[in-house]
């Protein structure tokens, strides 16, 4: 057996050598050139920012089951990926996903909605695409600067949600993927296959884009700062002291809106790294509660910390300003711009009250226990306590150059914050939002008042009293009717209609339902000038301290001279700003009449405003030039009538045709006594 094995090997080895020896064509380039073979073609992968959307397992049909396939609900899980493969750090990355199956985002991980909205979130609310911002990983460094460390160059968005009307192939992929950064161009997504569950695109820098990034240290890509954001409110998050396990943050809210204000502001955010608030100065949380820490991982790690002294452990705390009486409290106050009951005013009203600040000590959790690892909270929200305060939508925090603070001792030096983030909150008005105030027009030449529109501030669903019409136009008022609540005007309106031979609708029009009404009255009109009287009525059950109003006078702005009982200022853009005189800027709430049978009495303030015609030659005061096109009260735009009182008939501000129609109706009324 051993001899036969040796014989077999002797026969097989020469054959094996022939098989393994390379041929001439394999060892020498074709054509006889002795040079090296050409290098392989470059990798066709992405050298910019690669965006990917992966569906995990497609879509799963869920109950309730319905017959209409477009209304059938499906559950889905997906991951969006942003991979920086370029040579420039991607700062504050935000992935834009344009969904097309009415997706509802139920849960998010490793990212947040850029607009700060709560979950679940209906993506159909977005006009174009839904924006997701990285959290806590907000900046994506370059492969060169990190030796291709995917923890530093890649961000992900893990989504769990519900969609409607999935395709038969159960691969409901988005319509487009792009970056919010305008310096990148993202091509359209390729058409996916029937059974494809992933799409990808490569975004490249736009060579025509002008970069505005400020780079403070080009050798350290982590120190690239964005320009500060712009908006109606700017919130700054300054780290003033940093330790391995905690830090001190100074939070500042600054009003940049020309006519916006906040009263009794409520500020909230969401912690993303299990942080908690140990102490605060200049503000306080609505709920003082450490329960979330005691039964959470915080108590496990900080076993020697007295949690009875911890201020708040909620994931989304709500913060309020302190009252003025606490400003000099050494434990709770003594922070610049704090303790004003949450009042933030526009600069035109009081430049010293445009900011509100507070300080807090924040404890961190693993794995962030080092001095340089700090993440700001996300999903900021802010609202005012007054029904007249506007609604705001806040963006994501942006890392900016550290704030510099003047030396408190008065020395000519500045102290820089350890790190600074800023975010912008903008006033938002949805199509369904109703005004909270309305305007009436009147003039010395016409004894009727143009009232506020029917349901000018919205009609409540459950209206008390007799049935009224929400669509019937309001009826003309006698001047004295402006002084009584709407419920007490009915007799006056009917008597006025009979006196003026005006038709009486059945049912009568509903009220305006506004808490504040403003009457604009043309008082005089002569050759060289004219005057108007503006009266503010408070029909609400709350007082308005430090109120302000503004009017937009398109034709008469240049002729503005002075106000006699208010402080008035021409602030540009045809806008005249006004507020009460010092000590008189308090618009009281509605109160009881002199006797129990008298109607309620509104809070009231008024002033006369004078205008000259020297700088506005040819102005038609009565024809409309003497009436404001827009009126604001405490930053809220009021409902304004569309017709003006005229010495003969009425003039419509929208069309000549309506003027003719109204004049025709008035003529019929006068002729037939309808």
XYZ file of C-alpha atoms in Angstrom:
674
model
C 0.000 0.000 0.000
C 2.857 2.340 0.828
C 4.651 1.646 -2.490
C 1.535 2.333 -4.559
C 0.999 5.712 -2.778
C 4.513 6.804 -3.667
C 3.976 5.800 -7.276
C 0.758 7.851 -7.446
C 2.478 10.957 -6.070
C 5.264 10.677 -8.625
C 2.717 10.652 -11.439
C 0.511 13.436 -9.954
C 3.081 16.083 -8.952
C 4.211 16.972 -12.526
C 0.612 17.372 -13.562
C -0.084 19.643 -10.548
C 2.906 21.803 -11.460
C 1.576 22.315 -14.982
C -1.839 23.315 -13.660
C -0.532 25.875 -11.190
C 2.125 27.530 -13.397
C 0.799 30.855 -14.833
C 0.538 31.154 -18.576
C 2.515 33.689 -20.629
C -0.585 35.813 -21.105
C -1.035 35.951 -17.358
C 2.459 37.150 -16.555
C 3.143 39.555 -19.434
C 0.892 42.485 -20.496
C -0.755 42.127 -23.860
C 1.269 43.645 -26.691
C 4.565 42.748 -25.161
C 4.783 45.871 -22.916
C 6.852 45.047 -19.849
C 5.256 47.879 -17.738
C 2.932 47.217 -14.764
C -0.725 46.413 -15.366
C -3.102 49.450 -15.131
C -4.625 50.220 -11.691
C -8.259 49.195 -11.117
C -11.028 51.748 -11.805
C -11.874 54.136 -8.933
C -14.562 53.074 -6.462
C -17.895 54.357 -7.859
C -19.152 55.011 -4.286
C -20.176 58.394 -2.846
C -17.514 61.005 -2.076
C -20.032 63.461 -0.617
C -22.778 62.755 1.899
C -24.600 59.484 1.322
C -28.256 59.317 2.376
C -29.962 55.952 2.798
C -33.443 54.886 3.828
C -33.902 51.217 4.797
C -37.201 49.525 5.594
C -36.844 46.731 8.099
C -39.181 43.993 6.992
C -41.385 46.212 4.819
C -44.826 47.141 6.115
C -47.132 45.043 8.303
C -50.890 45.312 7.977
C -52.536 46.236 11.284
C -56.075 46.599 12.576
C -58.594 47.916 12.010
C -58.930 46.191 8.638
C -60.861 48.285 6.111
C -62.099 47.684 2.583
C -60.534 50.817 1.094
C -56.853 49.936 0.432
C -55.835 53.602 0.564
C -57.142 53.865 4.138
C -55.654 50.616 5.416
C -53.081 51.142 8.171
C -49.655 49.481 8.232
C -46.912 49.489 10.836
C -43.340 50.032 9.700
C -39.799 50.308 11.047
C -37.138 52.184 9.119
C -33.686 53.668 9.469
C -32.399 56.787 7.774
C -28.626 57.070 7.514
C -26.453 60.115 6.859
C -22.850 59.145 6.072
C -20.279 61.884 5.578
C -17.761 60.618 3.036
C -16.514 64.044 1.986
C -13.799 66.416 3.109
C -15.979 68.943 4.979
C -17.555 68.520 8.409
C -21.352 68.391 8.182
C -22.518 70.718 10.973
C -25.899 70.268 12.681
C -27.026 67.735 10.132
C -30.721 67.462 9.320
C -32.182 64.774 7.074
C -35.212 65.728 4.972
C -37.519 62.824 4.128
C -40.476 63.414 1.849
C -42.981 60.732 2.782
C -45.835 59.764 0.466
C -47.991 57.321 2.443
C -49.357 59.694 5.133
C -46.795 58.398 7.605
C -47.278 59.023 11.331
C -44.054 58.990 13.351
C -44.709 57.118 16.602
C -41.188 56.753 17.983
C -37.746 58.181 17.177
C -34.267 57.211 18.318
C -30.888 58.890 17.751
C -32.620 61.943 16.253
C -35.413 64.421 16.912
C -37.927 66.282 14.802
C -36.288 69.557 13.814
C -39.479 71.527 14.484
C -39.585 70.222 18.051
C -43.033 68.641 17.657
C -44.316 65.954 20.001
C -44.780 62.323 19.079
C -46.824 60.856 17.532
C -46.316 63.252 14.621
C -48.388 63.429 11.438
C -45.989 64.050 8.542
C -48.807 65.397 6.355
C -48.486 68.615 8.383
C -45.222 69.320 6.569
C -45.592 71.266 3.340
C -42.641 69.538 1.664
C -40.464 67.183 3.664
C -40.183 66.126 7.305
C -36.912 67.249 8.892
C -34.968 65.095 11.368
C -31.993 66.516 13.299
C -29.214 64.509 14.846
C -29.347 64.064 18.602
C -27.052 63.728 20.397
C -24.718 63.400 17.393
C -25.263 66.779 15.723
C -22.031 67.102 13.702
C -20.593 64.539 11.306
C -16.824 64.772 10.964
C -14.820 63.660 7.931
C -13.248 60.227 7.335
C -9.827 61.891 7.045
C -10.085 63.643 10.425
C -11.341 60.508 12.229
C -9.564 57.621 10.481
C -12.971 56.584 9.130
C -14.552 56.179 12.565
C -18.226 55.509 11.785
C -19.219 56.696 15.258
C -18.091 60.188 14.233
C -18.910 60.321 10.518
C -22.352 58.682 10.448
C -25.713 59.675 11.899
C -28.863 57.575 12.004
C -32.590 58.112 12.404
C -34.496 55.091 13.701
C -38.211 55.440 12.981
C -41.221 53.453 14.144
C -44.520 54.554 12.671
C -47.804 53.974 10.931
C -48.630 54.585 7.288
C -51.688 54.225 5.085
C -52.189 52.595 1.696
C -48.957 50.635 1.319
C -48.257 49.262 -2.184
C -48.903 45.609 -2.943
C -45.169 44.930 -2.720
C -45.223 46.265 0.873
C -42.200 48.501 0.303
C -43.526 52.022 1.033
C -40.333 53.978 0.364
C -40.144 57.797 0.546
C -40.391 60.081 -2.447
C -37.114 61.895 -1.797
C -34.140 62.219 0.535
C -32.131 65.415 0.944
C -30.165 67.539 3.381
C -31.430 70.707 5.032
C -27.967 72.217 4.493
C -28.377 74.438 1.409
C -24.717 73.976 0.453
C -25.435 70.460 -0.807
C -27.192 69.271 -3.965
C -29.040 65.960 -3.630
C -30.158 64.197 -6.838
C -33.569 62.495 -7.076
C -33.883 58.961 -5.784
C -33.622 56.188 -8.359
C -36.813 54.257 -8.974
C -36.751 51.244 -6.631
C -37.501 47.722 -7.767
C -40.748 46.013 -6.869
C -39.150 44.143 -4.000
C -36.559 46.725 -3.011
C -36.611 47.858 0.607
C -33.831 50.438 0.435
C -33.072 53.661 -1.460
C -29.938 55.791 -1.454
C -28.618 59.001 -2.955
C -25.345 60.920 -2.852
C -25.383 64.636 -1.994
C -22.463 66.691 -3.268
C -21.319 70.207 -2.308
C -22.799 72.938 -4.478
C -19.841 74.805 -6.028
C -21.988 77.919 -6.434
C -22.966 78.095 -2.764
C -21.334 80.823 -0.646
C -20.230 79.244 2.622
C -20.936 81.346 5.729
C -19.504 78.923 8.298
C -17.183 80.527 10.807
C -14.112 78.363 11.490
C -12.322 79.423 14.656
C -9.651 76.729 14.539
C -9.043 75.019 11.205
C -6.881 72.337 12.842
C -9.767 71.105 14.996
C -12.915 70.168 13.014
C -14.930 70.115 16.239
C -14.558 73.890 16.533
C -16.474 74.895 13.443
C -19.357 77.163 14.405
C -22.463 78.121 12.504
C -23.752 81.652 12.210
C -26.315 82.394 14.942
C -29.886 81.682 13.833
C -32.408 84.456 13.216
C -36.020 84.435 14.406
C -38.693 86.103 16.507
C -37.229 84.630 19.703
C -33.631 83.549 20.206
C -32.858 81.092 23.015
C -29.218 80.818 24.106
C -27.861 77.834 26.036
C -24.499 78.905 27.487
C -22.309 76.509 29.455
C -20.615 78.777 32.001
C -18.954 76.078 34.139
C -18.188 72.460 33.244
C -17.240 69.457 35.377
C -16.930 65.766 34.650
C -20.393 64.890 35.936
C -22.259 68.226 35.830
C -22.319 71.707 34.377
C -23.842 75.148 34.896
C -26.017 76.467 32.060
C -27.289 80.002 31.574
C -30.475 80.021 29.498
C -31.458 83.329 27.904
C -34.647 84.110 25.975
C -34.388 87.220 23.812
C -37.272 88.843 21.941
C -36.370 89.890 18.394
C -39.929 90.346 17.084
C -40.838 93.939 16.294
C -44.342 93.594 17.781
C -44.245 90.279 19.632
C -44.360 89.813 23.382
C -44.665 87.066 25.972
C -46.492 87.136 29.297
C -45.823 84.503 31.950
C -43.737 82.422 29.561
C -43.599 78.631 29.851
C -40.395 77.047 28.489
C -39.907 73.313 28.022
C -37.446 70.935 26.377
C -36.605 67.233 26.294
C -33.490 65.685 27.796
C -31.977 63.010 25.564
C -29.160 61.691 27.785
C -30.900 61.072 31.158
C -29.803 64.463 32.517
C -31.588 66.005 35.490
C -31.803 69.466 37.091
C -30.174 69.688 40.515
C -30.788 73.394 41.191
C -31.952 76.619 39.528
C -31.694 80.377 40.019
C -33.906 82.929 38.291
C -36.662 80.435 37.383
C -38.294 77.270 38.688
C -39.992 74.127 37.311
C -43.747 73.700 37.615
C -43.150 70.279 39.183
C -40.460 69.889 41.853
C -40.073 66.125 41.756
C -37.101 63.723 41.980
C -39.163 60.549 41.596
C -37.906 59.899 38.062
C -34.326 59.821 39.349
C -35.001 57.712 42.429
C -36.567 54.939 40.365
C -34.266 55.450 37.388
C -30.610 54.874 36.512
C -29.614 58.213 38.105
C -30.019 56.907 41.667
C -28.088 53.764 40.779
C -25.087 55.776 39.606
C -25.202 58.691 42.084
C -25.630 56.564 45.199
C -24.144 59.196 47.516
C -26.237 62.104 46.186
C -29.057 63.460 48.347
C -31.981 63.305 45.901
C -34.254 65.158 48.310
C -32.426 68.300 47.149
C -32.766 67.500 43.431
C -35.125 69.954 41.786
C -36.514 68.056 38.785
C -35.991 64.693 37.093
C -38.647 64.906 34.389
C -37.604 64.119 30.841
C -39.540 67.180 29.619
C -39.639 69.773 32.420
C -41.707 72.969 32.160
C -39.941 76.080 33.458
C -41.494 79.354 34.688
C -39.978 82.741 35.482
C -39.876 83.956 39.078
C -41.921 86.933 40.305
C -40.211 90.281 40.763
C -40.204 89.888 44.556
C -37.570 87.122 44.260
C -34.983 89.140 42.335
C -32.829 89.933 45.390
C -33.181 86.457 46.891
C -29.595 85.188 47.149
C -30.657 81.535 46.781
C -33.256 81.834 44.022
C -32.610 85.160 42.264
C -29.713 87.511 41.578
C -29.509 86.571 37.886
C -29.478 89.369 35.321
C -32.782 89.658 33.408
C -34.588 87.251 35.743
C -37.681 87.522 37.868
C -40.195 89.500 35.789
C -43.176 87.146 35.976
C -42.250 85.862 32.534
C -42.835 89.152 30.729
C -40.690 89.794 27.646
C -41.446 92.980 25.715
C -40.498 94.208 22.236
C -37.544 96.557 21.948
C -39.756 99.407 20.734
C -41.621 99.284 24.054
C -38.768 98.816 26.537
C -35.221 97.813 25.470
C -34.409 96.778 29.056
C -37.124 94.085 29.127
C -36.441 92.193 25.911
C -34.581 89.376 27.690
C -35.261 86.789 30.369
C -32.536 84.570 31.875
C -32.057 81.822 34.426
C -29.267 79.508 35.557
C -29.401 75.799 36.319
C -27.046 73.069 37.466
C -27.415 69.943 35.332
C -26.116 66.486 36.236
C -25.058 64.142 33.424
C -25.092 60.367 33.114
C -22.878 57.728 31.565
C -21.324 57.603 29.014
C -20.975 61.402 29.094
C -19.006 61.692 32.322
C -16.146 63.853 31.131
C -15.690 67.593 31.059
C -15.878 67.991 27.275
C -18.978 65.882 26.574
C -22.041 68.107 26.823
C -25.227 67.841 24.828
C -27.942 70.519 24.890
C -31.555 69.452 25.374
C -33.771 69.119 22.305
C -37.361 69.818 21.264
C -37.626 73.278 22.811
C -41.095 74.777 23.180
C -42.186 78.151 24.468
C -45.613 79.688 25.005
C -47.136 82.629 26.809
C -49.735 82.553 29.539
C -51.927 85.206 27.906
C -54.518 84.271 25.269
C -53.160 87.163 23.198
C -49.622 85.759 23.073
C -48.643 84.270 19.693
C -47.780 80.635 19.026
C -44.127 79.757 18.423
C -42.351 76.932 16.634
C -38.733 76.350 17.683
C -35.896 74.886 15.658
C -33.050 72.666 16.801
C -30.117 74.079 18.812
C -27.135 75.177 16.700
C -23.561 75.204 18.002
C -22.243 78.767 17.677
C -19.156 80.628 18.831
C -19.103 80.842 22.654
C -20.815 83.878 24.153
C -18.570 86.476 25.753
C -19.738 88.069 29.005
C -18.366 91.346 30.404
C -16.305 91.042 33.571
C -18.666 91.544 36.561
C -16.013 93.518 38.441
C -15.940 96.191 35.764
C -12.523 95.320 34.315
C -12.052 95.735 30.579
C -12.075 92.023 29.878
C -14.570 89.418 28.777
C -15.243 85.899 30.021
C -16.034 83.326 27.371
C -18.616 80.585 27.857
C -17.362 77.013 27.786
C -19.766 76.268 24.905
C -22.854 77.927 23.417
C -25.874 76.723 21.500
C -28.609 78.928 20.068
C -31.990 78.201 18.557
C -34.650 80.331 16.903
C -38.371 80.267 17.651
C -40.680 81.899 15.122
C -44.249 83.098 15.425
C -46.552 80.715 13.579
C -50.077 81.367 12.388
C -51.994 78.393 11.018
C -54.800 78.782 8.528
C -57.299 77.865 11.255
C -55.991 80.409 13.779
C -58.470 83.154 14.609
C -57.543 86.659 15.823
C -57.957 87.474 19.501
C -58.947 91.121 19.007
C -61.030 93.110 16.529
C -61.466 96.677 15.268
C -64.488 98.913 14.710
C -64.504 101.985 12.444
C -66.435 105.239 12.907
C -66.256 108.900 11.887
C -67.616 112.303 12.865
C -69.470 112.498 9.534
C -71.489 109.289 9.995
C -73.540 108.422 13.067
C -73.246 104.642 12.539
C -70.331 102.469 13.668
C -68.876 99.726 11.448
C -68.781 96.817 13.937
C -66.386 93.910 14.307
C -67.070 91.014 11.953
C -69.370 88.185 12.964
C -67.287 85.550 14.777
C -64.177 87.696 14.167
C -62.334 85.767 16.893
C -64.047 82.457 16.171
C -67.423 81.126 17.226
C -67.490 78.677 20.151
C -68.929 75.267 19.357
C -71.394 75.453 22.239
C -72.913 78.915 22.272
C -75.159 79.843 25.156
C -78.436 81.654 24.617
C -80.672 81.866 21.569
C -79.578 80.713 18.150
C -77.532 83.155 16.091
C -76.156 83.105 12.579
C -72.405 82.660 12.081
C -72.573 83.792 8.451
C -74.861 86.844 8.582
C -72.836 90.094 8.387
C -72.844 92.232 11.548
C -75.322 95.083 11.877
C -74.470 98.760 12.133
C -74.222 100.088 15.695
C -75.163 103.334 17.390
C -72.037 104.819 19.052
C -73.269 104.156 22.587
C -73.487 100.415 21.840
C -69.666 100.261 21.872
C -69.769 100.751 25.639
C -71.851 97.692 26.535
C -71.216 93.942 26.133
C -72.598 92.276 23.029
C -75.318 90.459 24.971
C -76.706 93.845 26.029
C -76.646 95.370 22.537
C -79.592 93.561 20.977
C -82.229 96.148 21.918
C -79.974 98.997 20.795
C -79.189 97.280 17.464
C -82.859 96.622 16.708
C -83.862 100.182 17.592
C -81.050 101.551 15.421
C -82.060 99.351 12.493
C -85.634 100.593 12.762
C -84.499 104.216 12.966
C -82.233 103.834 9.932
C -84.711 101.683 7.981
C -82.277 98.764 7.814
C -83.383 95.139 7.388
C -83.422 93.016 10.549
C -82.093 89.485 9.856
C -83.572 86.413 11.480
C -81.662 84.863 13.156
C -79.481 87.749 14.268
C -75.720 87.603 13.594
C -73.495 86.093 16.280
C -71.095 88.166 18.361
C -67.447 88.770 17.517
C -66.332 86.795 20.615
C -63.179 88.920 21.034
C -61.643 89.688 24.403
C -60.332 93.053 23.201
C -61.916 95.466 20.727
C -60.432 98.707 19.383
C -62.420 101.587 17.947
C -60.778 103.848 15.348
C -62.716 107.102 14.998
C -61.987 109.922 12.544
C -62.424 112.947 14.821
C -61.584 115.884 12.512
C -60.612 116.554 8.905
C -59.509 120.015 7.791
C -57.276 121.577 5.149
C -53.913 121.236 6.858
C -54.428 118.145 8.950
C -56.759 115.726 10.650
C -57.076 113.711 13.840
C -58.318 110.341 14.987
C -59.294 108.864 18.340
C -58.368 105.306 19.246
C -60.162 103.577 22.140
C -59.207 100.215 23.617
C -61.906 98.074 25.277
C -61.058 95.085 27.484
C -64.004 92.649 27.563
C -61.940 89.903 29.190
C -61.663 88.767 32.792
C -57.923 89.495 32.995
C -56.015 92.768 33.307
C -53.392 93.741 30.730
C -50.314 95.238 32.364
C -47.761 96.995 30.147
C -50.027 96.667 27.132
C -49.059 97.992 23.726
C -50.731 98.427 20.352
C -49.587 99.214 16.821
C -51.287 100.496 13.688
C -50.195 100.288 10.062
C -51.077 103.488 8.186
C -50.298 102.908 4.512
C -51.290 106.395 3.337
C -50.968 108.542 6.472
C -47.745 107.289 8.105
C -45.574 110.196 6.903
C -48.088 112.661 8.349
C -48.018 111.316 11.910
C -47.403 114.088 14.463
C -48.152 113.021 18.046
C -50.346 111.193 20.543
C -51.774 113.042 23.526
C -52.564 110.344 26.116
C -50.283 107.498 24.948
C -46.605 107.257 24.138
C -46.477 106.942 20.353
C -43.483 106.169 18.138
C -43.163 105.817 14.363
C -41.052 102.649 14.021
C -40.891 102.288 10.229
C -42.704 100.126 7.685
C -45.724 102.466 7.970
C -46.146 101.288 11.590
C -46.928 103.508 14.574
C -46.261 101.931 17.980
C -48.168 103.050 21.084
C -48.317 102.254 24.798
C -49.769 103.818 27.907
C -47.959 106.597 29.726
C -45.859 105.594 32.711
C -48.207 104.617 35.521
C -51.181 104.491 33.135
C -50.251 101.456 31.034
C -52.723 99.144 32.771
C -55.834 98.100 30.841
C -58.143 96.765 33.527
C -60.549 93.881 33.057
C -64.319 94.105 32.669
C -66.089 95.093 35.896
C -69.607 95.342 37.308
C -71.813 98.339 36.582
C -72.882 100.977 39.103
C -75.950 98.948 40.083
C -76.884 95.289 39.826
C -79.157 96.056 36.868
C -76.444 97.853 34.885
C -74.467 95.905 32.262
C -70.815 95.034 32.768
C -68.334 97.834 32.035
C -65.212 97.156 29.959
C -61.766 98.406 30.873
C -61.029 101.378 28.622
C -58.168 103.641 27.530
C -58.078 106.151 24.679
C -56.019 108.861 23.044
C -56.257 111.374 20.223
C -53.703 111.157 17.412
C -52.900 114.126 15.180
C -51.720 114.000 11.556
C -50.567 116.681 9.146
C -51.387 116.779 5.426
C -48.214 118.684 4.583
C -46.230 115.482 4.023
C -49.187 113.501 2.624
C -50.740 115.799 -0.018
C -53.882 114.464 -1.640
C -54.695 111.985 1.105
C -58.363 110.947 1.133
C -58.942 110.635 4.870
C -62.637 109.768 4.726
C -62.213 107.562 1.672
C -59.888 105.177 3.488
C -56.539 106.946 3.810
C -57.316 107.855 7.416
C -57.978 104.252 8.505
C -55.361 101.659 9.478
C -54.886 98.627 7.240
C -53.624 96.525 10.163
C -54.008 96.835 13.924
C -52.097 94.893 16.587
C -52.708 94.506 20.299
C -49.955 92.962 22.412
C -48.460 91.541 19.231
C -51.625 89.846 17.975
C -53.035 91.050 14.656
C -56.661 92.077 15.027
C -59.587 91.525 12.667
C -60.198 94.747 10.691
C -63.441 95.720 8.848
C -63.421 95.664 5.056
C -65.592 98.787 4.699
C -65.225 102.366 5.895
C -67.929 104.721 7.185
C -68.651 107.293 4.491
C -70.525 110.553 4.449
C -72.663 109.024 1.686
C -72.904 105.247 1.684
C -69.962 102.925 2.271
C -66.760 102.203 0.408
C -65.411 98.682 0.186
C -61.673 98.303 0.499
C -61.629 95.255 -1.734
C -63.624 96.080 -4.848
C -65.633 98.780 -6.563
C -68.323 96.224 -7.368
C -69.155 95.796 -3.717
C -69.420 99.569 -3.294
C -72.095 99.640 -5.988
C -73.935 96.693 -4.420
C -74.011 98.227 -0.942
C -75.131 101.582 -2.317
C -77.904 99.835 -4.243
C -79.122 98.003 -1.125
C -79.084 101.194 0.924
C -81.116 102.931 -1.792
C -83.736 100.163 -1.743
C -83.938 100.375 2.023
C -84.445 104.123 1.924
C -87.083 103.898 -0.834
C -89.188 100.989 0.385
C -88.454 101.227 4.129
C -87.394 97.554 4.344
